[in-house]
Short mmCIF file of C-alpha atoms (C1' of nucleotides) in Angstrom, two decimals:
data_model
loop_
_atom_site.label_atom_id
_atom_site.label_comp_id
_atom_site.label_asym_id
_atom_site.label_seq_id
_atom_site.Cartn_x
_atom_site.Cartn_y
_atom_site.Cartn_z
CA UNK A 76 -11.04 32.04 -67.48
CA UNK A 77 -10.10 35.12 -65.59
CA UNK A 78 -11.26 38.60 -66.29
CA UNK A 79 -8.86 40.55 -68.39
CA UNK A 80 -7.26 43.82 -67.48
CA UNK A 81 -7.26 46.51 -70.11
CA UNK A 82 -4.34 48.73 -69.33
CA UNK A 83 -2.38 50.87 -71.74
CA UNK A 84 -0.20 48.03 -73.01
CA UNK A 85 -3.13 45.79 -73.70
CA UNK A 86 -4.99 48.57 -75.41
CA UNK A 87 -2.01 49.33 -77.59
CA UNK A 88 -1.76 45.71 -78.68
CA UNK A 89 -5.47 45.52 -79.43
CA UNK A 90 -5.20 48.72 -81.34
CA UNK A 91 -2.47 47.41 -83.56
CA UNK A 92 -4.39 44.23 -84.24
CA UNK A 93 -7.60 46.02 -84.99
CA UNK A 94 -6.08 48.41 -87.43
CA UNK A 95 -3.96 45.75 -89.14
CA UNK A 96 -4.70 44.91 -92.74
CA UNK A 97 -3.28 41.44 -92.59
CA UNK A 98 -2.37 38.96 -89.90
CA UNK A 99 0.65 40.32 -88.10
CA UNK A 100 3.16 38.05 -86.44
CA UNK A 101 4.06 38.61 -82.82
CA UNK A 102 7.23 40.37 -83.90
CA UNK A 103 5.30 42.67 -86.17
CA UNK A 104 2.88 43.49 -83.40
CA UNK A 105 5.81 44.19 -81.17
CA UNK A 106 7.39 46.59 -83.69
CA UNK A 107 4.14 48.47 -84.12
CA UNK A 108 3.35 48.69 -80.46
CA UNK A 109 6.82 49.97 -79.78
CA UNK A 110 6.11 53.06 -81.82
CA UNK A 111 3.50 53.99 -79.27
CA UNK A 112 5.07 52.52 -76.16
CA UNK A 113 8.79 52.40 -76.80
CA UNK A 114 9.67 50.79 -73.51
CA UNK A 115 7.50 47.71 -73.89
CA UNK A 116 9.32 44.39 -74.09
CA UNK A 117 8.72 41.41 -76.37
CA UNK A 118 7.79 39.19 -73.47
CA UNK A 119 4.96 41.50 -72.51
CA UNK A 120 3.63 41.49 -76.05
CA UNK A 121 3.70 37.71 -76.10
CA UNK A 122 2.02 37.53 -72.72
CA UNK A 123 -0.72 39.87 -73.82
CA UNK A 124 -1.24 38.10 -77.13
CA UNK A 125 -1.59 34.80 -75.34
CA UNK A 126 -4.08 36.20 -72.91
CA UNK A 127 -6.10 37.82 -75.65
CA UNK A 128 -6.11 34.51 -77.41
CA UNK A 129 -7.34 32.68 -74.33
CA UNK A 130 -10.08 35.24 -73.86
CA UNK A 131 -11.15 34.73 -77.44
CA UNK A 132 -10.55 38.38 -78.14
CA UNK A 133 -8.12 37.60 -80.93
CA UNK A 134 -7.68 34.59 -83.12
CA UNK A 135 -4.35 32.84 -83.02
CA UNK A 136 -3.41 31.27 -86.32
CA UNK A 137 -0.88 28.57 -86.87
CA UNK A 138 -0.06 27.85 -83.25
CA UNK A 139 1.52 24.51 -83.85
CA UNK A 140 4.90 24.31 -82.29
CA UNK A 141 6.07 21.23 -84.12
CA UNK A 142 5.63 19.96 -87.62
CA UNK A 143 3.80 16.71 -88.11
CA UNK A 144 4.21 14.34 -90.99
CA UNK A 145 1.80 12.07 -92.74
CA UNK A 146 2.56 9.48 -95.37
CA UNK A 147 -0.97 9.54 -96.73
CA UNK A 148 -0.80 12.33 -99.23
CA UNK A 149 -4.38 12.24 -100.39
CA UNK A 150 -6.38 15.07 -98.96
CA UNK A 151 -7.88 14.62 -95.58
CA UNK A 152 -9.20 16.97 -92.96
CA UNK A 153 -8.18 17.61 -89.41
CA UNK A 154 -9.58 18.23 -86.00
CA UNK A 155 -7.45 20.28 -83.65
CA UNK A 156 -7.90 20.27 -79.90
CA UNK A 157 -7.81 23.84 -78.70
CA UNK A 158 -6.68 22.63 -75.31
CA UNK A 159 -3.88 20.13 -75.79
CA UNK A 160 -3.14 20.72 -79.46
CA UNK A 161 -3.85 17.13 -80.48
CA UNK A 162 -4.17 16.76 -84.21
CA UNK A 163 -6.72 14.19 -85.27
CA UNK A 164 -7.97 13.04 -88.61
CA UNK A 165 -11.55 13.63 -89.56
CA UNK A 166 -12.82 10.32 -90.86
CA UNK A 167 -15.62 11.97 -92.79
CA UNK A 168 -15.16 13.20 -96.29
CA UNK A 169 -16.46 16.72 -96.59
CA UNK A 170 -17.13 17.66 -100.15
CA UNK A 171 -16.82 21.17 -101.45
CA UNK A 172 -17.86 21.94 -104.95
CA UNK A 173 -15.12 22.77 -107.39
CA UNK A 174 -16.82 26.02 -108.32
CA UNK A 175 -16.81 27.23 -104.75
CA UNK A 176 -13.15 26.34 -104.34
CA UNK A 177 -12.19 27.93 -107.62
CA UNK A 178 -14.01 31.09 -106.67
CA UNK A 179 -12.31 31.18 -103.27
CA UNK A 180 -8.89 30.62 -104.81
CA UNK A 181 -9.48 33.33 -107.34
CA UNK A 182 -10.68 35.73 -104.70
CA UNK A 183 -7.63 35.05 -102.56
CA UNK A 184 -5.32 35.30 -105.55
CA UNK A 185 -3.83 31.86 -105.34
CA UNK A 186 -3.32 29.04 -107.80
CA UNK A 187 -5.27 26.31 -106.08
CA UNK A 188 -3.37 23.23 -105.20
CA UNK A 189 -5.22 21.52 -102.39
CA UNK A 190 -7.51 22.29 -99.53
CA UNK A 191 -8.27 21.15 -96.06
CA UNK A 192 -11.04 21.58 -93.57
CA UNK A 193 -10.16 22.02 -89.95
CA UNK A 194 -12.49 21.84 -87.03
CA UNK A 195 -11.51 23.14 -83.63
CA UNK A 196 -12.77 22.15 -80.23
CA UNK A 197 -11.86 20.14 -77.18
CA UNK A 198 -10.98 16.52 -77.53
CA UNK A 199 -12.59 13.85 -75.38
CA UNK A 200 -9.80 13.91 -72.88
CA UNK A 201 -9.64 17.64 -72.42
CA UNK A 202 -13.39 18.08 -72.40
CA UNK A 203 -13.65 16.18 -69.14
CA UNK A 204 -11.54 18.69 -67.23
CA UNK B 221 12.44 18.98 -108.32
CA UNK B 222 15.24 16.48 -108.19
CA UNK B 223 14.90 12.77 -108.19
CA UNK B 224 14.98 11.28 -104.73
CA UNK B 225 17.38 8.68 -103.52
CA UNK B 226 15.93 5.80 -101.54
CA UNK B 227 18.69 4.57 -99.31
CA UNK B 228 18.33 2.78 -96.01
CA UNK B 229 17.79 5.91 -93.97
CA UNK B 230 15.08 7.18 -96.25
CA UNK B 231 13.38 3.82 -96.30
CA UNK B 232 13.44 3.68 -92.53
CA UNK B 233 11.79 7.08 -92.28
CA UNK B 234 9.14 6.18 -94.83
CA UNK B 235 8.53 2.97 -93.00
CA UNK B 236 7.90 4.73 -89.73
CA UNK B 237 5.53 7.18 -91.37
CA UNK B 238 3.64 4.51 -93.21
CA UNK B 239 3.09 2.37 -90.20
CA UNK B 240 2.22 5.29 -87.93
CA UNK B 241 -1.28 5.51 -86.58
CA UNK B 242 -1.26 9.24 -86.09
CA UNK B 243 0.78 12.17 -87.30
CA UNK B 244 4.18 11.83 -85.73
CA UNK B 245 6.33 14.87 -85.04
CA UNK B 246 9.87 14.97 -86.33
CA UNK B 247 11.15 14.03 -82.90
CA UNK B 248 8.84 11.04 -82.76
CA UNK B 249 9.96 9.92 -86.18
CA UNK B 250 13.52 10.31 -85.01
CA UNK B 251 12.92 8.17 -81.93
CA UNK B 252 11.30 5.44 -83.95
CA UNK B 253 13.87 5.42 -86.68
CA UNK B 254 16.60 5.23 -84.11
CA UNK B 255 15.34 1.83 -82.98
CA UNK B 256 16.22 0.52 -86.42
CA UNK B 257 19.21 2.69 -87.21
CA UNK B 258 20.68 3.73 -83.89
CA UNK B 259 23.39 5.89 -85.35
CA UNK B 260 21.15 8.20 -87.34
CA UNK B 261 21.14 11.84 -86.30
CA UNK B 262 18.25 14.28 -85.94
CA UNK B 263 19.53 16.45 -88.72
CA UNK B 264 19.35 13.59 -91.16
CA UNK B 265 15.80 12.85 -90.17
CA UNK B 266 14.84 16.49 -90.66
CA UNK B 267 16.60 16.59 -94.00
CA UNK B 268 14.84 13.48 -95.19
CA UNK B 269 11.46 14.66 -93.96
CA UNK B 270 11.88 17.93 -95.80
CA UNK B 271 12.85 16.21 -98.98
CA UNK B 272 9.95 13.81 -98.76
CA UNK B 273 7.73 16.78 -98.25
CA UNK B 274 9.07 18.54 -101.32
CA UNK B 275 8.61 15.41 -103.36
CA UNK B 276 5.03 15.20 -102.24
CA UNK B 277 5.69 11.79 -100.75
CA UNK B 278 4.56 12.88 -97.33
CA UNK B 279 2.31 15.66 -96.16
CA UNK B 280 3.76 18.23 -93.85
CA UNK B 281 1.24 19.62 -91.39
CA UNK B 282 1.51 22.82 -89.46
CA UNK B 283 4.66 24.14 -91.04
CA UNK B 284 4.16 27.72 -89.92
CA UNK B 285 7.16 29.08 -88.19
CA UNK B 286 5.48 32.03 -86.52
CA UNK B 287 2.09 32.59 -84.98
CA UNK B 288 -0.15 35.19 -86.52
CA UNK B 289 -2.87 37.11 -84.78
CA UNK B 290 -6.18 38.45 -85.92
CA UNK B 291 -8.56 40.70 -84.06
CA UNK B 292 -11.54 39.59 -86.12
CA UNK B 293 -12.74 36.62 -84.18
CA UNK B 294 -15.63 35.70 -86.42
CA UNK B 295 -14.83 32.73 -88.50
CA UNK B 296 -13.03 33.26 -91.73
CA UNK B 297 -11.03 31.05 -93.99
CA UNK B 298 -7.46 31.17 -95.16
CA UNK B 299 -5.32 30.68 -98.21
CA UNK B 300 -1.76 29.60 -97.59
CA UNK B 301 0.98 29.98 -100.15
CA UNK B 302 2.93 26.77 -100.30
CA UNK B 303 5.94 28.66 -101.55
CA UNK B 304 6.43 31.71 -99.35
CA UNK B 305 4.05 30.86 -96.53
CA UNK B 306 1.90 33.97 -96.99
CA UNK B 307 -1.36 33.74 -95.10
CA UNK B 308 -4.25 35.40 -96.88
CA UNK B 309 -7.91 35.74 -96.07
CA UNK B 310 -10.44 34.12 -98.31
CA UNK B 311 -13.03 36.78 -99.01
CA UNK B 312 -15.67 34.23 -99.91
CA UNK B 313 -17.93 32.72 -97.35
CA UNK B 314 -17.94 28.96 -97.75
CA UNK B 315 -20.90 27.39 -96.07
CA UNK B 316 -20.83 23.95 -94.58
CA UNK B 317 -23.99 22.46 -93.27
CA UNK B 318 -24.26 22.04 -89.55
CA UNK B 319 -25.09 18.41 -89.92
CA UNK B 320 -21.91 17.70 -91.83
CA UNK B 321 -19.84 19.55 -89.28
CA UNK B 322 -21.54 17.86 -86.38
CA UNK B 323 -20.94 14.49 -87.94
CA UNK B 324 -17.29 15.28 -88.56
CA UNK B 325 -16.81 16.51 -85.00
CA UNK B 326 -18.46 13.43 -83.62
CA UNK B 327 -16.38 11.17 -85.81
CA UNK B 328 -13.20 12.88 -84.69
CA UNK B 329 -14.28 12.86 -81.07
CA UNK B 330 -14.19 16.55 -80.45
CA UNK B 331 -16.63 19.06 -79.00
CA UNK B 332 -16.99 21.39 -81.93
CA UNK B 333 -16.05 24.95 -81.35
CA UNK B 334 -15.24 26.47 -84.71
CA UNK B 335 -13.99 25.51 -88.11
CA UNK B 336 -11.90 26.87 -90.90
CA UNK B 337 -11.30 26.08 -94.52
CA UNK B 338 -7.80 26.36 -95.85
CA UNK B 339 -6.78 26.33 -99.45
CA UNK B 340 -3.19 25.79 -100.48
CA UNK B 341 -1.42 26.90 -103.60
CA UNK B 342 0.99 29.46 -104.93
CA UNK B 343 0.24 33.12 -104.49
CA UNK B 344 0.38 35.56 -107.40
CA UNK B 345 3.92 36.54 -106.62
CA UNK B 346 5.35 33.07 -106.27
CA UNK B 347 3.43 31.70 -109.23
CA UNK B 348 5.41 33.89 -111.58
CA UNK B 349 8.75 32.28 -110.72
"C1'" DA C 241 2.12 47.31 -48.39
"C1'" DT C 242 0.63 44.25 -51.69
"C1'" DG C 243 -0.15 41.95 -55.87
"C1'" DG C 244 -0.30 41.99 -60.51
"C1'" DG C 245 2.12 43.77 -64.55
"C1'" DT C 246 6.60 44.66 -66.65
"C1'" DG C 247 11.31 44.68 -68.77
"C1'" DC C 248 15.32 42.36 -69.31
"C1'" DA C 249 18.06 38.49 -70.06
"C1'" DA C 250 18.58 33.84 -69.90
"C1'" DA C 251 16.52 29.61 -71.07
"C1'" DT C 252 13.86 26.41 -73.99
"C1'" DC C 253 12.18 24.17 -77.94
"C1'" DC C 254 12.17 22.98 -82.71
"C1'" DT C 255 14.70 23.20 -86.74
"C1'" DT C 256 18.57 24.31 -89.76
"C1'" DT C 257 23.42 24.74 -91.02
"C1'" DG C 258 28.57 24.23 -91.27
"C1'" DC C 259 31.82 21.13 -91.67
"C1'" DA C 260 34.68 17.19 -91.83
"C1'" DT C 261 33.99 12.49 -92.70
"C1'" DC C 262 32.11 8.62 -94.90
"C1'" DT C 263 29.60 5.96 -98.78
"C1'" DG C 264 28.22 4.07 -102.83
"C1'" DC C 265 28.99 4.00 -107.45
"C1'" DG D 203 37.81 9.58 -106.86
"C1'" DC D 204 33.66 12.33 -106.48
"C1'" DA D 205 29.22 13.83 -105.41
"C1'" DG D 206 25.99 13.27 -102.41
"C1'" DA D 207 24.69 11.74 -97.71
"C1'" DT D 208 25.64 11.76 -92.79
"C1'" DG D 209 26.58 12.79 -87.81
"C1'" DC D 210 27.77 16.00 -84.64
"C1'" DA D 211 27.70 20.22 -82.58
"C1'" DA D 212 26.81 24.82 -82.98
"C1'" DA D 213 23.74 28.31 -84.68
"C1'" DG D 214 19.22 30.23 -85.43
"C1'" DG D 215 14.52 31.89 -84.72
"C1'" DA D 216 10.29 32.03 -82.09
"C1'" DT D 217 8.47 31.86 -77.72
"C1'" DT D 218 8.57 31.34 -72.65
"C1'" DT D 219 10.21 31.95 -68.03
"C1'" DG D 220 12.72 33.66 -63.78
"C1'" DC D 221 13.33 37.44 -61.31
"C1'" DA D 222 13.69 41.86 -59.39
"C1'" DC D 223 11.37 46.16 -59.81
"C1'" DC D 224 7.52 49.26 -60.18
"C1'" DC D 225 3.02 50.99 -60.19
"C1'" DA D 226 -1.71 51.45 -58.97
"C1'" DT D 227 -4.67 50.31 -55.61
#
DNA sequence: ATGGGTGCAAATCCTTTGCATCTGC
DNA sequence: GCAGATGCAAAGGATTTGCACCCAT
């Protein structure tokens, strides 16, 4: 993992992310950054976001290029490889109390439907490298 | 939610999903189905997968069209609206014991890095409708 | 001058849509 | 015969890449 430069573009992106209330999409980041640096291009924003993600300086949510489908509709949890994106089942039932879930749902303002636990890390294959 | 037809194409798709070991992508489903029904088109497979998803007959994983970014890299959990896709923070810390997590990671064959809890449901806005 | 960073546009990938045709009832 | 289902190709949206240029070192 290479050291990261911190030039004006990068700082502008970080700035937007740090002052954001919610979780902006790349396009939203781009729009915001453009107010400060009108000449910046989308590609640069994407490049910077990716690098920040690799550095662990920002969290990237929902990076899953393709949808996956599963005929087993009962709840089950997933392990995601941060390297290759593999999506694995977690064959261990992790129990959360209904009270905790209800409280979380209420706090988030959502009518609870289901839940899922995801663990992230490197899968056996990628961990070798 | 309308009643679902169960013609040959739909049955073929269900069949592939039910006999799948992992979580196939739409393209993978398409490839497999094509072995049985060579004339089927991608669009049909996508249409069927979407309908099955709506019916709750299959789970759709990772349906998030855009990436979102977050400068707060400490762990926090998310609530996802199944209707509009809104991604909200859960302002309640949900604690999982390290042993449970370690066991899950081991079972999935992954070197644990982080984890996240996601709850799904309809957000305040969508729940009205 | 040199190498990384950049903007632009074109390309790519996954998914959806329009439309004319075909099917089953 | 009709409504819904289908295949094809084209469109769409998000992200990446190729490439020439530019800037700071």
